[in-house]
Coordinates of C-alpha atoms and ligand atoms in Angstrom, one line a residue:
M1 CA -22.6 99.1 107.6
L2 CA -20.5 100.1 110.4
D3 CA -23.0 99.3 113.2
R4 CA -23.5 95.8 111.7
S5 CA -19.8 95.1 111.2
V6 CA -19.3 95.9 114.8
L7 CA -22.3 94.0 116.1
L8 CA -21.7 90.7 114.3
P9 CA -18.3 90.2 115.7
C10 CA -19.5 91.3 119.2
L11 CA -22.2 88.4 119.0
V12 CA -19.7 86.0 117.8
G13 CA -17.3 86.8 120.8
I14 CA -20.2 86.6 123.4
V15 CA -21.3 83.2 121.8
A16 CA -17.5 82.1 121.9
A17 CA -17.1 83.3 125.7
I18 CA -20.3 81.4 126.6
I19 CA -18.9 78.2 125.0
I20 CA -15.5 78.9 126.5
V21 CA -17.0 79.5 130.0
S22 CA -19.3 76.3 129.9
R23 CA -16.4 74.2 128.7
R24 CA -14.1 75.6 131.1
G25 CA -15.2 73.5 133.9
S26 CA -14.9 70.3 131.9
E27 CA -11.8 68.2 132.3
R28 CA -11.5 67.5 128.5
Y29 CA -11.2 71.3 127.8
R30 CA -8.7 72.0 130.6
F31 CA -6.3 74.8 129.4
P32 CA -2.8 74.8 130.5
P33 CA -2.1 77.2 133.5
G34 CA -1.7 81.0 133.2
P35 CA -2.9 84.5 134.6
K36 CA -6.6 84.3 135.2
P37 CA -8.5 86.0 132.5
L38 CA -11.2 88.8 133.0
P39 CA -14.7 88.2 131.3
L40 CA -14.6 89.2 127.6
I41 CA -11.3 90.9 127.5
G42 CA -9.6 88.1 128.8
N43 CA -5.9 88.7 129.7
L44 CA -5.7 91.9 127.6
L45 CA -4.2 93.7 130.7
D46 CA -1.6 90.9 131.5
A47 CA -0.5 90.5 127.9
P48 CA 2.9 92.0 127.3
T49 CA 3.3 94.4 124.8
D50 CA 7.0 94.7 124.6
L51 CA 10.0 91.9 125.5
G52 CA 7.2 89.3 125.8
W53 CA 9.7 86.4 126.3
Y54 CA 10.7 87.8 129.8
T55 CA 6.9 87.8 130.8
Y56 CA 6.4 84.3 129.3
A57 CA 9.7 83.0 131.1
K58 CA 8.4 84.4 134.4
W59 CA 4.9 82.7 134.0
A60 CA 6.6 79.6 133.3
R61 CA 8.4 79.8 136.6
Q62 CA 5.5 81.1 138.4
Y63 CA 2.8 78.4 137.2
D64 CA 5.5 75.8 137.2
S65 CA 4.7 74.7 133.4
D66 CA 6.5 74.6 130.4
I67 CA 3.2 75.5 128.4
I68 CA 1.1 78.5 129.4
H69 CA -2.1 79.6 128.3
F70 CA -3.7 83.2 128.1
E71 CA -6.4 84.5 126.1
V72 CA -7.3 88.1 124.8
F73 CA -11.0 88.7 123.4
G74 CA -11.4 84.9 123.0
Q75 CA -8.2 84.4 121.1
H76 CA -6.1 81.8 122.5
F77 CA -2.5 81.9 123.1
Y78 CA -0.1 79.1 124.2
I79 CA 3.3 79.7 125.1
L80 CA 6.0 76.8 124.8
N81 CA 8.7 77.4 127.1
S82 CA 10.8 74.2 126.6
V83 CA 12.3 72.5 123.5
R84 CA 10.5 69.3 124.5
V85 CA 7.1 70.6 124.4
A86 CA 8.0 73.0 121.2
K87 CA 9.2 69.9 119.4
D88 CA 6.4 67.6 120.5
L89 CA 3.8 70.2 119.2
L90 CA 5.6 72.3 116.4
E91 CA 7.5 69.4 114.9
R92 CA 6.1 66.0 115.9
R93 CA 2.5 67.5 115.2
S94 CA 3.5 69.8 112.7
Q95 CA 0.5 69.1 110.3
V96 CA -1.7 70.9 113.0
Y97 CA 0.7 73.8 113.8
A98 CA 2.1 74.9 110.7
D99 CA -0.4 77.8 110.1
R100 CA 0.1 81.5 110.6
Q101 CA -2.2 84.2 111.9
Q102 CA -3.3 86.7 109.2
S103 CA -3.7 90.3 109.7
V104 CA -5.8 92.4 107.4
M105 CA -3.6 95.5 108.2
V106 CA -0.2 93.9 107.5
Q107 CA -1.1 91.4 104.6
E108 CA -4.0 92.7 102.9
L109 CA -3.9 96.5 103.2
T110 CA -0.1 97.0 103.4
G111 CA 0.9 94.4 100.8
W112 CA 2.8 91.9 103.0
H113 CA 0.8 89.1 101.8
R114 CA 3.5 88.3 99.2
V115 CA 5.8 87.3 101.9
F116 CA 5.3 83.6 102.2
S117 CA 6.8 83.4 105.6
M118 CA 3.7 85.1 106.7
K119 CA 1.3 83.1 104.4
A120 CA -1.5 80.7 105.7
Y121 CA -0.4 77.1 105.5
G122 CA -1.7 75.6 102.2
E123 CA -0.9 74.9 98.7
S124 CA 0.2 78.6 97.8
W125 CA 2.7 78.6 100.8
R126 CA 3.9 75.2 99.8
Q127 CA 4.5 76.0 96.1
Q128 CA 6.6 79.0 97.1
R129 CA 8.5 77.4 99.8
R130 CA 9.4 74.7 97.4
L131 CA 10.8 77.0 94.9
F132 CA 12.7 78.9 97.5
H133 CA 14.1 75.7 98.8
Q134 CA 15.6 74.7 95.5
H135 CA 17.7 77.9 95.5
F136 CA 18.5 78.1 99.5
R137 CA 19.2 74.6 100.5
Q138 CA 22.4 73.5 101.6
Q139 CA 23.6 72.3 98.3
A140 CA 22.8 75.6 96.5
I141 CA 24.7 77.7 98.8
P142 CA 28.2 77.4 97.3
E143 CA 26.8 79.3 94.4
Y144 CA 26.7 82.5 96.5
H145 CA 30.0 82.1 98.1
A146 CA 31.7 84.6 95.8
E147 CA 28.9 87.3 96.3
L148 CA 29.1 86.6 100.2
T149 CA 32.9 86.8 100.3
N150 CA 32.8 90.0 98.2
G151 CA 30.2 91.5 100.7
A152 CA 32.5 90.6 103.7
R153 CA 35.2 92.4 102.0
M154 CA 33.3 95.4 101.4
L155 CA 32.1 95.5 104.8
L156 CA 35.7 95.4 105.9
R157 CA 36.7 98.3 103.7
S158 CA 33.6 100.3 104.7
F159 CA 34.3 100.0 108.5
L160 CA 37.8 101.2 107.7
E161 CA 36.9 104.0 105.7
S162 CA 34.1 105.4 108.1
P163 CA 33.6 103.4 111.4
D164 CA 31.2 106.1 112.4
H165 CA 28.7 104.8 109.9
F166 CA 29.0 101.2 111.3
L167 CA 25.3 100.5 111.2
E168 CA 24.7 101.8 107.8
H169 CA 27.5 99.5 106.5
I170 CA 26.2 96.5 108.1
R171 CA 22.7 97.5 106.6
H172 CA 23.9 98.2 102.9
I173 CA 26.1 95.5 102.7
S174 CA 24.0 92.7 103.9
G175 CA 21.1 94.1 101.8
G176 CA 23.7 94.8 98.7
T177 CA 24.8 91.1 99.0
I178 CA 21.3 89.5 98.9
L179 CA 20.3 92.0 96.0
A180 CA 23.4 90.5 94.1
V181 CA 22.5 87.0 94.8
L182 CA 18.7 87.5 94.1
Y183 CA 18.8 89.9 91.3
G184 CA 22.3 90.3 90.1
I185 CA 22.4 93.8 91.3
D186 CA 26.1 94.8 91.5
V187 CA 26.8 95.2 95.2
D188 CA 29.5 97.9 94.5
K189 CA 27.0 100.1 92.7
Y190 CA 23.7 99.1 94.7
S191 CA 21.3 101.8 94.3
A192 CA 20.4 103.6 97.3
E193 CA 16.7 103.6 96.1
R194 CA 16.7 99.9 96.2
M195 CA 18.0 99.7 99.7
E196 CA 15.6 102.2 100.8
S197 CA 12.8 100.3 99.8
I198 CA 13.6 97.2 101.8
E199 CA 14.3 99.6 104.9
K200 CA 11.0 101.3 104.6
A201 CA 9.2 98.3 104.1
I202 CA 10.8 96.6 107.3
E203 CA 10.2 99.8 109.3
I204 CA 6.5 99.7 108.3
V205 CA 6.2 96.1 109.7
T206 CA 7.9 97.3 113.1
E207 CA 5.6 100.5 113.3
I208 CA 2.6 98.1 112.7
A209 CA 3.7 96.1 115.5
D210 CA 4.7 98.9 117.8
G211 CA 1.3 100.6 117.0
G212 CA -0.4 97.8 119.0
V213 CA -3.7 96.4 117.8
Y214 CA -5.5 97.6 114.5
L215 CA -9.2 97.3 114.9
V216 CA -9.7 96.2 111.3
D217 CA -7.8 93.0 112.4
F218 CA -10.7 92.3 115.0
I219 CA -13.4 93.5 112.6
P220 CA -12.2 92.9 109.0
L221 CA -15.2 94.5 107.5
L222 CA -13.8 97.8 108.4
K223 CA -11.5 97.4 105.5
Y224 CA -14.0 98.3 103.0
L225 CA -14.4 101.8 104.6
P226 CA -13.6 104.6 102.1
T227 CA -10.5 106.0 102.7
W228 CA -12.2 109.5 103.4
F229 CA -14.4 108.1 106.0
P230 CA -13.9 109.3 109.7
G231 CA -11.8 107.0 111.7
A232 CA -10.5 105.4 108.4
G233 CA -7.0 106.8 109.0
F234 CA -5.7 103.4 109.1
K235 CA -6.5 102.9 105.5
R236 CA -4.6 106.0 104.4
R237 CA -1.6 104.9 106.3
A238 CA -1.6 101.4 104.6
A239 CA -2.2 103.0 101.2
E240 CA 1.0 105.1 101.7
W241 CA 2.9 102.3 103.3
R242 CA 1.9 99.7 100.4
I243 CA 3.8 102.0 97.8
H244 CA 7.2 101.1 99.6
V245 CA 6.2 97.3 100.2
E246 CA 5.3 97.1 96.5
T247 CA 8.5 98.8 95.5
M248 CA 10.6 96.3 97.5
F249 CA 9.0 93.5 95.8
E250 CA 8.6 94.8 92.3
A251 CA 11.4 97.1 91.5
P252 CA 14.4 94.7 91.5
Y253 CA 12.4 91.9 89.8
G254 CA 11.7 94.5 87.0
D255 CA 15.3 95.3 86.5
V256 CA 16.1 91.6 86.2
K257 CA 13.2 91.3 83.7
R258 CA 14.3 94.2 81.7
D259 CA 17.9 93.0 81.7
M260 CA 17.0 89.7 80.7
K261 CA 15.4 91.0 77.6
L262 CA 18.4 93.0 76.8
G263 CA 20.5 90.1 77.5
T264 CA 22.7 92.1 79.9
A265 CA 21.1 90.2 83.3
K266 CA 23.8 88.6 85.6
P267 CA 23.1 85.2 86.4
C268 CA 21.2 85.2 89.9
V269 CA 18.4 83.5 91.6
A270 CA 15.8 85.5 89.7
T271 CA 17.2 84.8 86.2
K272 CA 17.3 81.0 86.9
L273 CA 13.7 81.0 88.3
M274 CA 12.6 82.9 85.0
S275 CA 14.7 80.6 82.8
A276 CA 13.3 77.5 84.7
F277 CA 9.5 78.7 83.6
G278 CA 10.7 79.7 80.0
D279 CA 7.9 81.5 78.2
K280 CA 5.4 81.1 81.0
A281 CA 7.6 83.3 83.3
E282 CA 5.7 86.4 81.7
D283 CA 2.3 84.8 82.7
P284 CA 0.9 87.2 85.5
E285 CA 0.3 84.2 87.8
I286 CA 4.0 82.9 87.4
E287 CA 5.4 86.3 87.6
E288 CA 3.6 86.9 90.6
L289 CA 4.8 83.7 92.1
L290 CA 8.3 84.6 91.3
I291 CA 8.0 88.0 92.8
C292 CA 7.0 86.3 96.1
V293 CA 9.7 83.9 96.2
T294 CA 12.7 86.4 95.5
G295 CA 10.8 89.3 97.5
T296 CA 10.5 87.0 100.6
A297 CA 14.3 86.2 100.7
Y298 CA 15.0 89.7 100.3
A299 CA 12.7 90.8 103.2
A300 CA 14.0 88.1 105.3
S301 CA 17.9 89.0 104.8
D302 CA 17.2 92.0 107.3
T303 CA 17.6 89.4 110.0
I304 CA 21.4 89.0 109.4
V305 CA 21.8 92.7 110.2
F306 CA 20.4 92.1 113.8
A307 CA 22.9 89.1 114.0
M308 CA 25.7 91.2 113.0
I309 CA 24.8 93.9 115.5
A310 CA 24.6 91.4 118.4
F311 CA 27.9 90.0 117.0
V312 CA 29.6 93.5 117.4
R313 CA 28.1 93.9 120.7
A314 CA 29.3 90.6 122.1
M315 CA 32.9 91.1 120.8
M316 CA 32.8 94.5 122.8
V317 CA 31.5 93.0 125.9
F318 CA 33.8 89.8 125.9
P319 CA 37.1 91.0 124.6
E320 CA 38.7 87.6 125.9
V321 CA 36.3 85.7 123.4
Q322 CA 37.2 88.0 120.9
C323 CA 41.1 87.6 121.3
K324 CA 40.7 83.6 121.2
A325 CA 38.7 83.7 118.0
Q326 CA 41.3 85.9 116.5
Q327 CA 44.1 83.7 117.8
E328 CA 42.5 80.6 116.1
L329 CA 41.9 82.7 112.9
D330 CA 45.8 83.5 113.2
R331 CA 46.8 79.9 113.4
V332 CA 44.5 78.5 110.7
V333 CA 44.4 81.4 108.3
G334 CA 47.6 83.0 109.0
R335 CA 48.4 86.7 108.5
D336 CA 49.0 86.7 104.8
R337 CA 45.5 86.5 103.7
L338 CA 41.8 86.9 104.5
P339 CA 39.4 84.0 105.5
V340 CA 37.5 82.0 102.9
I341 CA 34.6 79.6 103.2
S342 CA 36.8 76.5 103.1
D343 CA 38.5 77.7 106.3
Q344 CA 35.1 77.2 108.1
A345 CA 35.6 73.7 109.0
S346 CA 39.1 74.2 110.5
L347 CA 37.8 77.1 112.9
P348 CA 35.8 75.2 115.7
Y349 CA 36.0 78.2 118.1
L350 CA 34.7 80.6 115.7
A351 CA 31.8 78.1 115.0
A352 CA 31.3 77.9 118.7
V353 CA 31.2 81.7 119.0
T354 CA 28.6 81.7 116.3
K355 CA 26.4 79.1 118.1
E356 CA 26.8 81.0 121.5
L357 CA 26.0 84.4 119.8
L358 CA 22.7 83.1 118.4
R359 CA 21.8 81.3 121.9
W360 CA 22.9 84.3 124.1
H361 CA 21.2 86.7 121.9
P362 CA 18.7 85.0 119.7
I363 CA 17.6 87.8 117.4
T364 CA 14.2 86.1 117.0
P365 CA 13.4 85.3 120.9
I366 CA 10.0 84.1 120.3
A367 CA 10.5 82.9 116.8
V368 CA 7.5 83.4 114.4
P369 CA 4.2 82.5 116.0
H370 CA 2.4 79.4 114.5
K371 CA -1.4 78.8 114.5
S372 CA -3.0 75.6 115.1
T373 CA -5.7 74.4 112.6
T374 CA -7.5 71.7 114.4
D375 CA -8.5 71.1 117.9
D376 CA -5.7 69.2 119.8
W377 CA -5.0 67.8 123.3
Y378 CA -1.5 67.7 124.8
D379 CA -0.3 66.6 128.3
G380 CA -4.0 66.5 129.3
Y381 CA -4.5 70.2 128.2
Y382 CA -6.8 71.3 125.2
V383 CA -5.3 73.4 122.2
A384 CA -8.2 75.0 120.5
A385 CA -8.3 75.3 116.7
G386 CA -7.0 78.6 115.6
S387 CA -4.7 79.2 118.7
I388 CA -1.8 81.4 118.5
V389 CA 1.4 79.2 119.6
I390 CA 4.5 81.0 120.5
A391 CA 7.8 79.2 121.0
N392 CA 9.8 81.1 123.9
V393 CA 13.3 80.5 122.3
W394 CA 14.7 82.9 124.6
A395 CA 13.5 80.8 127.7
M396 CA 14.7 77.5 125.8
F397 CA 18.3 79.2 125.5
R398 CA 18.2 80.0 129.3
D399 CA 17.4 76.3 130.4
E400 CA 20.3 75.4 132.9
E401 CA 20.0 72.0 132.1
R402 CA 21.0 72.3 128.5
Y403 CA 23.2 75.2 129.1
P404 CA 24.7 75.6 132.5
D405 CA 25.3 79.4 133.6
P406 CA 23.1 80.6 130.7
E407 CA 23.9 84.1 131.1
A408 CA 27.4 83.7 130.7
F409 CA 28.9 84.2 127.0
R410 CA 30.9 81.1 126.9
P411 CA 31.5 79.6 123.5
E412 CA 33.6 76.9 125.1
R413 CA 30.4 75.2 126.5
F414 CA 30.0 74.0 123.0
L415 CA 33.4 72.4 122.4
T416 CA 35.1 69.3 123.8
A417 CA 38.3 69.7 126.1
E418 CA 40.4 69.1 122.9
G419 CA 38.5 72.1 121.4
A420 CA 36.5 70.3 118.6
L421 CA 32.7 71.0 118.5
D422 CA 31.1 68.8 121.2
P423 CA 28.2 66.8 119.4
A424 CA 26.7 66.1 123.1
V425 CA 26.0 69.7 123.5
P426 CA 22.6 70.9 121.9
D427 CA 22.8 73.2 118.9
P428 CA 20.7 76.1 119.6
V429 CA 19.0 75.6 116.2
E430 CA 15.5 76.7 117.7
V431 CA 16.7 80.2 117.0
F432 CA 15.7 79.1 113.4
G433 CA 12.2 78.0 114.4
F434 CA 10.2 74.7 114.1
G435 CA 9.0 72.1 111.9
R436 CA 7.5 72.8 108.5
R437 CA 7.8 76.5 109.0
M438 CA 11.6 76.4 110.1
C439 CA 13.9 79.3 108.7
A440 CA 14.3 78.3 104.8
G441 CA 17.4 80.5 104.6
R442 CA 19.3 79.1 107.6
H443 CA 22.0 77.6 105.3
Y444 CA 22.7 81.2 103.6
V445 CA 22.8 82.5 107.0
D446 CA 25.5 80.0 108.2
A447 CA 27.7 81.0 105.3
A448 CA 27.0 84.8 105.3
L449 CA 27.6 85.0 109.1
F450 CA 30.9 83.0 109.1
L451 CA 32.3 85.2 106.2
A452 CA 31.3 88.4 107.8
M453 CA 32.4 87.5 111.3
A454 CA 35.7 85.8 110.1
H455 CA 36.6 89.0 108.2
V456 CA 35.8 91.4 110.9
L457 CA 37.7 89.4 113.6
H458 CA 40.6 88.8 111.3
A459 CA 41.4 92.4 110.6
L460 CA 39.7 94.3 113.1
T461 CA 39.5 94.6 117.1
I462 CA 36.2 95.9 118.4
E463 CA 36.3 98.0 121.5
K464 CA 34.2 99.9 123.7
P465 CA 34.2 103.6 122.9
R466 CA 35.2 106.1 125.2
D467 CA 33.6 109.5 125.9
A468 CA 35.3 112.9 125.6
Q469 CA 37.0 112.4 128.9
G470 CA 38.3 108.9 127.9
N471 CA 36.2 107.0 130.2
V472 CA 34.9 103.7 128.7
V473 CA 31.2 103.8 127.6
E474 CA 29.5 100.5 128.5
P475 CA 26.8 99.3 126.0
P476 CA 23.4 99.0 127.4
P477 CA 22.2 95.5 128.6
G478 CA 19.7 93.0 127.0
Y479 CA 17.8 94.2 124.2
A480 CA 18.1 97.8 124.3
L481 CA 19.6 98.5 120.8
S482 CA 19.3 102.2 121.5
R483 CA 21.0 105.1 119.7
L484 CA 23.7 104.9 122.4
F485 CA 24.7 101.5 121.2
W486 CA 25.3 102.6 117.6
C487 CA 27.6 105.1 118.9
V488 CA 29.4 102.5 120.7
A489 CA 29.4 100.2 117.8
A490 CA 30.9 103.0 115.7
N491 CA 34.0 102.8 117.8
A492 CA 35.4 99.5 116.1
S493 CA 39.2 100.1 116.0
A494 CA 40.7 99.6 112.7
S495 CA 43.8 97.3 112.4
V496 CA 44.4 97.5 108.6
D497 CA 44.1 100.4 106.3
E498 CA 42.9 98.8 103.1
V499 CA 41.6 95.6 101.9
D500 CA 42.3 94.4 98.3
D501 CA 39.4 92.7 96.2
D502 CA 41.1 89.4 96.3
G503 CA 41.8 89.6 99.9
S504 CA 45.5 89.0 99.7
A505 CA 48.0 91.6 98.3
G506 CA 46.7 94.4 100.5
F507 CA 46.2 92.5 103.6
A508 CA 49.6 91.1 103.4
G509 CA 51.1 94.4 102.7
R510 CA 49.9 95.4 106.1
R511 CA 51.1 92.6 108.1
S512 CA 53.6 94.3 110.2
H513 CA 51.3 97.4 110.6
L514 CA 48.7 95.1 111.8
R515 CA 51.0 93.5 114.1
Q516 CA 52.0 96.8 115.6
T517 CA 48.5 98.5 115.9
S518 CA 46.5 95.3 116.8
S519 CA 45.4 95.2 120.7
R520 CA 45.8 91.4 120.2
G521 CA 49.6 91.2 121.5
L522 CA 50.7 89.6 118.3
K523 CA 54.4 89.0 118.1
G524 CA 56.5 90.0 115.1
Ligands
LIG601 C1 20.3 85.1 111.7 C2 19.4 85.3 110.7 C3 18.0 84.5 110.8 C4 17.2 84.1 111.8 C5 17.6 83.9 113.3 C6 16.1 83.4 111.2 C7 15.2 83.0 111.9 C8 13.8 82.5 111.3 C9 12.8 82.0 112.1 C10 12.5 82.1 113.6 C11 11.7 81.9 111.2 C12 10.2 81.4 111.7 C13 10.3 79.8 112.0 C14 9.1 79.1 112.3 O1 7.9 79.7 112.2 O2 9.2 78.1 113.2 C15 12.3 82.1 110.0 C16 11.3 81.7 108.6 C17 11.8 81.9 107.4 N1 13.1 82.5 107.3 FE1 14.7 82.9 108.4 N2 15.9 83.7 109.7 C18 17.3 84.3 109.6 C19 17.5 84.7 108.3 C20 17.0 84.3 107.1 C21 17.4 84.6 105.8 C22 18.8 85.5 105.4 C23 16.6 84.2 105.0 C24 16.6 84.4 103.4 C25 17.7 84.3 102.7 C26 15.4 83.7 105.6 C27 14.3 83.1 105.0 C28 13.1 82.7 105.8 C29 12.0 82.3 105.2 C30 11.7 82.1 103.6 C31 11.2 81.9 106.2 C32 9.7 81.4 106.2 C33 9.5 80.0 106.5 C34 8.0 79.5 106.4 O3 7.2 80.2 106.7 O4 7.8 78.4 105.6 N3 15.8 83.8 107.1 N4 13.5 82.6 110.1

């Protein structure tokens, strides 16, 4: 069984290699430039295993091309290093480039098949995305403003109570808020168990990615090995992981279902979905659909955590930006209340800080890879059906023509001389991906980030920490979100002692105190 399962893919690989080699000479099947492949293994030794966007950007310069090609064991990869090429392919030809690579290990064995962001392009994906869109399109977001505001105030309160647990606060409150939005679970009393399931489930995906390649993804028949079989360790691990992934999807949904029956469920996305389907909501097929839609939003929400961490780091490293954002908040919001969502349109500098944050430190630097479904030709190059197409968003945001002096963190680049948002400067919207697979939660992100950032800046000044000798500790550069960084982040300096639920009384009562202790130089 094992021998046959190994033999077949090898034969397929050899035939594919022969076809590729024979086609290589032909002008019609010319690949874009890229590192020279070795026989059979292709560019296995060149392909980056970590921080790939730097390598891809280097290749773009080295081969002087916005589109780069490499291959590993006959699997073709195309790297799109400019907005022009990414939009041409992933948006203008999105019917060809809307698929996703499937992994036996991640989707089938570990249970992530339920997340529609990883689903193959097709009717099932379309149905789930359509339902998701109904509840996360721009017009639906105001329904969640109350929960998001509540979450931002809890974040503030938690920072002030125990700044040392800074990272946990961001994680718990971001997760707690989406639990409230999706399943009506009270943010104040969120269960540690529920929060643990998403953290474990996300850790699993990271662990699989860090673990490199699983043979079962190249030889799918290996998934039929019994768990006791020598070499089937991956199956045992997948079975353990699957429990956490299933808990993440099913447990909160089960809570809402129970509460709906008891008549005690709070209105939320899940109750709306169930009500829309009426009696059919209990059909196993429909129930599975609703579990997938809500679970996808739950899993995807973890990205906000990384955006908030990048925000804290940026404010620490660029105190002059922090100060300007705080001055704008003081002017627009005043010192006697906390920000609310309706302030957003009057805070262009803060909007520019958000854009610059997503540009300068894109938390999805290579977005999520797409996959092509049919053969295609672009700029005279051949794109084979089934290729993995990666948009190097990081390189796009370092494009000097779009963003001069790209390494500098300069929100002003998005503003006119009068301080309004400049429509002539491209929005770094590519951080949310492209075409039909573009992030379906981006309007939620807009409100969530605004409220969290505005609250933190209005009440706190984030500073670099000092060591025992009083020396400033510099956060590590780039994407190194190390332990040291968590310690750095924990040193956010508090400016208020308490935040009332309504965001007014407690805050106003601390006004003079805030002025005295703030490092912002406010005058009394
Ligand atoms: C700063 C935060 C976020 C960033 C930067 C981000 C970025 C992305 C990116 C790059 C993709 C892949 C796009 C592509 O394939 O071209 C994506 C997909 C997706 N995102 Fe987000 N995301 C964020 C937060 C969220 C949140 C909070 C939600 C849910 C409420 C969400 C829901 C989704 C969904 C459902 C998809 C799958 C789209 C599909 O495959 O059809 N995202 N996101």
